[in-house]
Short mmCIF file of C-alpha atoms and ligand atoms in Angstrom, two decimals:
data_model
loop_
_atom_site.label_atom_id
_atom_site.label_comp_id
_atom_site.label_asym_id
_atom_site.label_seq_id
_atom_site.Cartn_x
_atom_site.Cartn_y
_atom_site.Cartn_z
CA MET L 1 123.92 169.37 56.24
CA LYS L 2 120.55 171.44 56.56
CA TYR L 3 118.29 170.12 53.68
CA VAL L 4 116.25 167.01 53.13
CA ALA L 5 118.05 166.49 49.63
CA GLU L 6 121.39 166.05 51.49
CA PHE L 7 119.93 163.14 53.59
CA ARG L 8 119.01 161.44 50.42
CA GLN L 9 122.44 161.60 48.49
CA PRO L 10 122.80 158.29 46.75
CA GLU L 11 126.91 158.39 47.16
CA LEU L 12 126.45 158.70 51.00
CA ILE L 13 123.74 156.04 51.18
CA HIS L 14 125.86 153.60 49.17
CA LYS L 15 128.87 154.36 51.41
CA LEU L 16 127.09 153.92 54.67
CA ALA L 17 125.62 150.76 53.38
CA GLY L 18 129.03 149.65 52.21
CA GLU L 19 130.35 150.41 55.68
CA ILE L 20 127.48 148.45 57.24
CA ARG L 21 128.36 145.38 55.06
CA ARG L 22 132.23 145.72 56.05
CA THR L 23 131.31 145.94 59.86
CA VAL L 24 128.93 142.96 60.20
CA THR L 25 130.43 139.56 60.87
CA LYS L 26 127.51 137.73 62.26
CA PRO L 27 123.50 137.88 62.29
CA TRP L 28 121.71 140.60 64.28
CA THR L 29 118.07 141.32 64.88
CA ILE L 30 117.21 145.26 64.98
CA MET L 31 113.99 146.71 65.61
CA GLU L 32 113.04 150.21 64.33
CA ILE L 33 110.65 151.28 66.82
CA CYS L 34 108.68 153.64 64.67
CA GLY L 35 106.23 152.90 61.71
CA GLY L 36 107.70 156.08 60.07
CA GLN L 37 111.11 154.42 60.12
CA THR L 38 109.64 151.22 58.64
CA HIS L 39 107.91 153.10 55.75
CA ALA L 40 111.16 155.16 55.09
CA PHE L 41 113.10 151.94 54.95
CA MET L 42 111.01 150.39 52.36
CA ARG L 43 109.96 153.64 50.52
CA PHE L 44 113.72 154.10 49.64
CA GLY L 45 114.56 150.58 49.24
CA LEU L 46 117.21 150.71 51.94
CA GLU L 47 116.71 147.00 52.96
CA SER L 48 118.05 145.80 49.72
CA LEU L 49 121.17 147.55 50.32
CA LEU L 50 121.84 145.58 53.63
CA PRO L 51 123.81 142.42 54.10
CA PRO L 52 121.64 139.27 54.90
CA GLU L 53 122.97 139.05 58.52
CA ILE L 54 120.80 142.14 59.49
CA GLU L 55 117.32 141.31 60.03
CA LEU L 56 115.03 144.43 60.51
CA VAL L 57 111.82 143.80 62.60
CA HIS L 58 109.11 146.41 62.97
CA GLY L 59 108.22 147.87 66.35
CA PRO L 60 104.99 149.02 67.90
CA GLY L 61 105.68 152.71 67.06
CA CYS L 62 102.48 153.40 65.20
CA PRO L 63 99.95 155.26 67.27
CA VAL L 64 96.97 154.36 65.05
CA CYS L 65 98.03 150.58 65.27
CA VAL L 66 98.29 150.35 69.14
CA THR L 67 95.17 152.43 70.10
CA PRO L 68 93.13 149.64 71.85
CA LEU L 69 90.07 148.28 70.25
CA GLU L 70 88.08 149.52 73.39
CA LEU L 71 88.91 152.89 72.91
CA ILE L 72 87.94 152.51 69.02
CA ASP L 73 84.53 151.22 70.03
CA LYS L 74 84.20 153.85 72.56
CA ALA L 75 84.95 156.57 69.96
CA ILE L 76 82.31 154.89 67.67
CA ALA L 77 79.71 155.00 70.49
CA ILE L 78 80.39 158.56 71.52
CA ALA L 79 80.54 159.53 67.71
CA SER L 80 77.12 158.16 67.17
CA ARG L 81 75.45 160.48 69.70
CA PRO L 82 73.47 163.21 67.96
CA GLU L 83 74.81 165.93 70.09
CA VAL L 84 78.39 165.17 69.52
CA ILE L 85 80.82 166.72 66.88
CA PHE L 86 83.62 164.03 67.03
CA CYS L 87 87.10 165.31 65.81
CA SER L 88 89.86 163.00 64.83
CA PHE L 89 92.87 162.59 62.57
CA GLY L 90 92.06 160.90 59.33
CA ASP L 91 93.85 157.68 59.94
CA MET L 92 91.50 156.75 62.88
CA LEU L 93 88.49 156.85 60.68
CA ARG L 94 89.06 153.68 59.06
CA VAL L 95 90.52 151.59 61.76
CA PRO L 96 88.36 148.74 62.50
CA GLY L 97 86.40 148.54 65.72
CA SER L 98 84.63 145.40 66.88
CA HIS L 99 81.73 145.95 64.59
CA ALA L 100 82.12 149.25 62.44
CA ASP L 101 84.67 152.03 62.22
CA LEU L 102 84.23 155.88 62.34
CA PHE L 103 83.69 156.18 58.62
CA ARG L 104 80.43 154.14 58.74
CA VAL L 105 79.12 156.36 61.65
CA LYS L 106 79.84 159.39 59.49
CA ALA L 107 78.23 157.53 56.38
CA ALA L 108 75.15 156.88 58.76
CA GLY L 109 74.89 160.74 59.57
CA GLY L 110 77.25 161.08 62.48
CA ASP L 111 79.12 164.42 62.63
CA VAL L 112 82.59 162.92 62.44
CA ARG L 113 85.18 165.59 61.24
CA VAL L 114 88.88 165.26 60.32
CA VAL L 115 91.18 167.89 61.91
CA TYR L 116 94.70 168.59 61.05
CA SER L 117 95.50 170.34 64.32
CA PRO L 118 93.91 169.70 67.75
CA LEU L 119 93.47 173.40 68.34
CA GLU L 120 90.98 173.23 65.49
CA CYS L 121 88.60 171.59 67.94
CA LEU L 122 88.43 174.50 70.29
CA LYS L 123 87.28 176.90 67.20
CA ILE L 124 84.61 174.29 66.45
CA ALA L 125 83.48 174.11 70.11
CA ARG L 126 83.15 177.97 70.17
CA GLN L 127 81.15 177.86 66.88
CA HIS L 128 78.69 175.23 68.13
CA PRO L 129 78.05 176.10 71.83
CA ASN L 130 74.98 173.80 71.97
CA ARG L 131 76.86 170.74 70.78
CA GLU L 132 79.55 168.65 72.44
CA VAL L 133 82.98 168.52 70.73
CA VAL L 134 85.13 165.46 71.42
CA PHE L 135 88.68 165.16 70.10
CA PHE L 136 90.09 161.56 69.79
CA ALA L 137 93.60 162.28 71.45
CA ILE L 138 95.87 159.39 70.24
CA GLY L 139 99.67 159.08 69.92
CA PHE L 140 103.04 158.85 71.54
CA GLU L 141 105.17 161.49 73.21
CA THR L 142 105.23 163.39 69.74
CA THR L 143 101.51 164.41 70.06
CA ALA L 144 101.12 164.68 73.66
CA PRO L 145 102.24 168.29 74.22
CA GLY L 146 99.80 169.53 71.39
CA ASN L 147 97.03 167.62 73.05
CA ALA L 148 97.98 168.78 76.66
CA MET L 149 97.92 172.39 75.17
CA LEU L 150 94.50 171.75 73.75
CA VAL L 151 93.05 170.90 77.20
CA TRP L 152 95.13 173.62 78.95
CA GLN L 153 93.68 176.32 76.61
CA ALA L 154 90.11 174.82 76.82
CA ARG L 155 90.33 175.40 80.53
CA GLN L 156 91.92 179.00 80.22
CA GLN L 157 89.18 179.96 77.80
CA GLY L 158 86.31 178.49 79.86
CA ILE L 159 85.21 176.18 76.93
CA ARG L 160 82.93 173.54 78.58
CA ASN L 161 81.34 171.80 75.64
CA PHE L 162 84.86 170.11 74.73
CA SER L 163 86.45 166.84 75.87
CA MET L 164 89.05 164.47 74.86
CA LEU L 165 89.11 160.74 74.48
CA VAL L 166 92.70 160.06 75.54
CA SER L 167 94.85 157.19 74.22
CA HIS L 168 98.52 158.34 74.83
CA VAL L 169 101.09 155.79 74.99
CA ARG L 170 104.87 156.05 75.82
CA VAL L 171 107.92 154.37 74.11
CA PRO L 172 110.04 153.29 77.17
CA PRO L 173 107.64 150.85 78.78
CA ALA L 174 106.94 149.27 75.15
CA ILE L 175 110.61 148.71 74.86
CA THR L 176 110.77 146.99 78.36
CA ALA L 177 107.79 144.78 77.45
CA ILE L 178 109.47 143.65 74.38
CA LEU L 179 112.72 142.87 75.75
CA SER L 180 111.05 141.39 78.73
CA SER L 181 108.98 138.87 76.49
CA PRO L 182 110.24 135.20 76.47
CA GLY L 183 109.83 135.21 72.81
CA ASN L 184 112.02 138.24 72.27
CA ARG L 185 114.55 138.35 69.43
CA VAL L 186 115.46 142.12 69.19
CA GLN L 187 119.11 142.86 70.07
CA GLY L 188 119.15 146.46 69.16
CA PHE L 189 117.00 149.44 68.64
CA LEU L 190 116.53 152.38 66.38
CA ALA L 191 114.67 154.97 68.44
CA ALA L 192 112.36 157.29 66.95
CA GLY L 193 113.87 160.78 66.37
CA HIS L 194 110.67 162.72 66.61
CA VAL L 195 109.60 161.13 70.10
CA CYS L 196 113.25 161.94 71.38
CA THR L 197 112.92 165.53 70.03
CA VAL L 198 110.32 166.03 72.78
CA MET L 199 111.57 163.58 75.39
CA GLY L 200 115.18 163.50 74.96
CA TYR L 201 116.86 160.08 75.37
CA TRP L 202 117.85 160.00 79.07
CA GLU L 203 114.70 157.67 79.66
CA TYR L 204 116.48 154.93 77.53
CA GLU L 205 119.86 154.82 79.24
CA PRO L 206 118.55 152.55 82.18
CA LEU L 207 117.02 150.33 79.62
CA ALA L 208 120.18 149.92 77.56
CA GLU L 209 122.05 149.17 80.63
CA ARG L 210 119.41 146.76 82.02
CA PHE L 211 118.91 144.79 79.16
CA ARG L 212 122.28 145.05 77.54
CA VAL L 213 120.95 146.42 74.35
CA PRO L 214 122.29 149.48 72.11
CA ILE L 215 119.67 151.98 71.36
CA VAL L 216 120.42 154.56 68.82
CA VAL L 217 118.41 157.60 67.98
CA THR L 218 117.75 158.17 64.36
CA GLY L 219 115.78 160.48 61.92
CA PHE L 220 113.86 159.46 59.05
CA GLU L 221 115.70 160.07 55.89
CA PRO L 222 117.94 157.35 54.36
CA VAL L 223 121.25 158.85 55.46
CA ASP L 224 119.76 159.13 59.04
CA LEU L 225 118.50 155.62 58.98
CA LEU L 226 121.83 154.04 57.68
CA GLN L 227 123.79 155.99 60.14
CA GLY L 228 121.72 154.77 63.08
CA LEU L 229 121.92 151.29 61.74
CA LEU L 230 125.73 151.45 61.25
CA ARG L 231 126.30 152.78 64.89
CA THR L 232 124.04 150.00 66.21
CA VAL L 233 125.93 147.35 64.32
CA ARG L 234 129.17 148.65 65.62
CA GLN L 235 128.03 148.45 69.09
CA LEU L 236 126.54 144.92 68.57
CA GLU L 237 129.81 143.90 67.09
CA ALA L 238 131.94 145.48 69.85
CA GLY L 239 129.74 144.04 72.53
CA ARG L 240 128.60 147.61 73.70
CA HIS L 241 125.10 148.58 74.84
CA GLU L 242 124.77 152.34 74.98
CA VAL L 243 122.23 155.03 73.82
CA GLU L 244 123.68 157.11 70.99
CA ASN L 245 122.38 160.04 69.26
CA ALA L 246 122.43 159.86 65.43
CA TYR L 247 119.83 162.68 64.93
CA GLU L 248 121.82 165.60 66.62
CA ARG L 249 120.11 168.18 64.48
CA SER L 250 116.94 167.75 66.38
CA VAL L 251 117.61 165.69 69.51
CA THR L 252 119.32 166.48 72.66
CA ARG L 253 119.72 164.12 75.65
CA GLU L 254 117.37 166.37 77.81
CA GLY L 255 114.65 166.92 75.01
CA ASN L 256 112.25 169.79 75.06
CA ARG L 257 111.80 170.49 78.78
CA PRO L 258 108.85 173.06 78.37
CA ALA L 259 106.94 170.49 76.48
CA GLN L 260 107.63 167.71 78.91
CA GLU L 261 106.55 170.13 81.85
CA LEU L 262 103.27 170.82 79.96
CA ILE L 263 102.70 167.14 79.56
CA ALA L 264 103.32 166.46 83.20
CA ARG L 265 100.84 169.37 84.18
CA VAL L 266 98.05 167.93 82.15
CA PHE L 267 98.55 164.15 82.37
CA GLU L 268 99.69 161.45 84.71
CA PRO L 269 101.04 158.02 83.75
CA CYS L 270 98.53 155.11 83.73
CA ASP L 271 98.65 151.47 82.72
CA ARG L 272 97.40 151.15 79.19
CA THR L 273 96.30 148.38 77.07
CA TRP L 274 98.08 148.27 73.43
CA ARG L 275 96.02 146.81 70.79
CA GLY L 276 97.10 143.26 69.77
CA ILE L 277 99.89 143.32 72.62
CA GLY L 278 97.87 143.71 75.80
CA LEU L 279 98.35 145.59 78.98
CA ILE L 280 101.68 147.31 79.52
CA PRO L 281 102.26 148.85 82.99
CA ASP L 282 102.82 152.58 83.22
CA SER L 283 102.82 152.80 79.40
CA GLY L 284 100.15 155.52 79.13
CA TRP L 285 99.06 158.89 79.98
CA ARG L 286 95.63 159.91 81.13
CA LEU L 287 94.17 163.31 82.03
CA ARG L 288 95.09 164.44 85.72
CA PRO L 289 92.17 164.62 88.07
CA GLU L 290 91.99 168.33 87.98
CA PHE L 291 91.20 168.03 84.16
CA ALA L 292 88.69 165.27 84.81
CA ALA L 293 85.91 167.54 83.30
CA PHE L 294 87.57 167.33 79.96
CA ASP L 295 87.62 163.44 80.00
CA ALA L 296 85.18 162.09 77.41
CA GLU L 297 85.02 158.91 79.25
CA ASN L 298 83.76 160.63 82.17
CA ARG L 299 81.09 162.78 80.23
CA PHE L 300 79.68 159.89 78.17
CA PRO L 301 78.25 156.46 79.38
CA VAL L 302 80.78 154.10 77.49
CA GLY L 303 82.06 152.03 80.43
CA ASP L 304 80.39 148.70 79.61
CA ILE L 305 81.80 148.29 76.03
CA GLN L 306 82.37 144.70 75.09
CA THR L 307 85.12 144.23 72.33
CA GLN L 308 85.59 141.55 69.83
CA GLU L 309 89.02 141.48 68.13
CA SER L 310 89.37 139.87 64.68
CA SER L 311 90.19 136.15 64.99
CA VAL L 312 92.62 136.23 61.90
CA CYS L 313 94.61 139.47 62.50
CA ILE L 314 98.29 138.84 63.94
CA SER L 315 98.98 142.44 64.25
CA GLY L 316 100.14 142.06 67.80
CA LEU L 317 102.86 139.75 66.80
CA VAL L 318 103.78 142.05 63.90
CA LEU L 319 103.94 145.09 66.39
CA GLN L 320 106.26 143.19 68.75
CA GLY L 321 108.75 142.11 65.81
CA ARG L 322 107.79 138.37 66.20
CA LYS L 323 106.06 138.05 62.76
CA LYS L 324 106.39 139.83 59.52
CA PRO L 325 103.31 141.16 57.72
CA HIS L 326 103.60 138.86 54.89
CA GLU L 327 103.51 135.85 57.25
CA CYS L 328 99.89 136.74 58.05
CA PRO L 329 97.47 134.40 56.15
CA ALA L 330 95.24 137.25 55.37
CA PHE L 331 97.87 139.63 54.04
CA GLY L 332 97.08 140.90 50.65
CA THR L 333 94.05 138.50 50.16
CA SER L 334 91.33 139.17 52.69
CA CYS L 335 93.24 142.06 54.26
CA THR L 336 94.16 145.00 52.15
CA PRO L 337 94.33 148.88 52.62
CA ALA L 338 90.65 148.84 50.90
CA HIS L 339 89.35 146.17 53.31
CA PRO L 340 91.57 146.10 56.47
CA LEU L 341 91.12 143.69 59.03
CA GLY L 342 93.53 145.29 61.47
CA ALA L 343 94.91 148.72 62.34
CA THR L 344 98.42 147.84 60.91
CA MET L 345 96.97 147.69 57.27
CA VAL L 346 95.21 150.97 57.87
CA SER L 347 97.54 153.40 59.15
CA SER L 348 99.94 155.38 57.09
CA GLU L 349 102.64 154.22 59.54
CA GLY L 350 101.44 150.61 59.99
CA ALA L 351 103.89 147.82 59.01
CA CYS L 352 101.29 145.81 56.99
CA ALA L 353 100.47 148.94 54.94
CA ALA L 354 104.21 149.33 54.33
CA TYR L 355 104.75 145.88 53.10
CA TYR L 356 101.55 146.10 50.91
CA ARG L 357 102.66 149.34 49.42
CA TYR L 358 106.26 148.72 49.00
CA ARG L 359 106.84 144.88 48.88
CA ARG L 360 103.60 143.66 47.59
CA SER L 361 105.49 140.67 45.80
CA LEU L 362 106.72 139.34 49.05
S1 SF4 A 401 97.74 141.60 57.14
FE1 SF4 A 401 95.87 142.42 57.97
S2 SF4 A 401 94.97 140.78 59.10
FE2 SF4 A 401 97.29 140.21 58.88
S3 SF4 A 401 98.31 141.18 60.66
FE3 SF4 A 401 98.16 142.95 58.99
S4 SF4 A 401 96.44 143.99 59.51
FE4 SF4 A 401 96.28 142.14 60.72
#
C-alpha cells in the first residue's frame, strides 16, 4: 500500500477494530506518545470503535505544549528588542507566557515572523545584515536535523547576525520519566512514527525490557494506528514486552543515520524542563560549545527571567496521561482555543485542543 487513501479504507479499519475487540480480555491503559496520534484518533473517530477495556491516554509528544514557560518568556523578551527579527513556527505565537505571548509582542510593534522552513531564517539574516535574526528552535527528534542544518549552514556561510533559542526535547527520557512516576498507569506505548523515522527504535529496546512494557511504532493514518494498537494489545494479552515496528514503510530499527550524525555534530544532550512536568534528566539537546556563538541565550541578557504559571491549568497531568483534558475545570469554559490558558489548548497537536475540536460534548 503506497497511498493515503489505502490507509483509510473503512473495511480494513473495521476489520482491525474487530480483531482488537476479539483479542482483548481485560482492561489495558495505552498511551499514544504523540499529539499527532491523539488528533488522528479523534479526527477519524477511532476511539468509538474500540472495546471499553482499552483506555487511551495522551502523552507528552507535543513540542509546543512541553516548551518550558521560561523559554517562552525568554522568547518574548528577545522578540521585544528593537534590533531583533524573531522567527518562529506559527503555533508558538499564541502559547501563553507568564504575562503575554508572541502575538502581543507582534501587535505592539515587535518584528515577529512566522516561517515555514527553518532555512528561511538565513535568507532573512542575509537580507537584514544590521538586524539580529533569532529562530525559536523547538521540537522533538523530528525537527532537530533541520535545525541542526540551519546552524551548520549559518556557520558555513559566515552569517553572524543569526542565533537560535533552543528547546529541543527527546522521547526516550520522557518515557522513562512517565514509567518511573509513582502515579503511572501506562501499560503500553504507541511510539511516534515520524520521530522513529529519524531515530529508529533501537533506543526503545532497553526501555521495553527495563519497564516490561510493549512499545509499538505506528504511523498516523487510521489503519496505522489500529495496527499499532492491535499489536500492543496482543503483546499485553500474551505478557510480552517488545518493541515492534508497525510503520515499516517509513521506519527502520537504525533510523536515518546521516540525520542522527548531523544532530550529534551540532547538539549535545542536556537536562531539560518540560512545561507542566518539570525537569527530566538528559531529555534535551543544546548547542555544542563550538556553536555557542549561535545560542540566543548567550547573545541576549535573558538569564534572570522569573516565570509564573497559570494556577488553573493541569496540562502537566494531561501530558503524563494522568488526567484527561475534559477533567480540567477550565476546559471549554475559561480555557478555549480562542482564549487558551495552557499550551495544550493552543497547539495543533495539543490534547486539550483535540478534545475541544473533536469531542466538545464530553
Ligand atoms: S483545558 Fe486549558 S487550562 Fe485545562 S489543562 Fe487544558 S490547556 Fe490547561
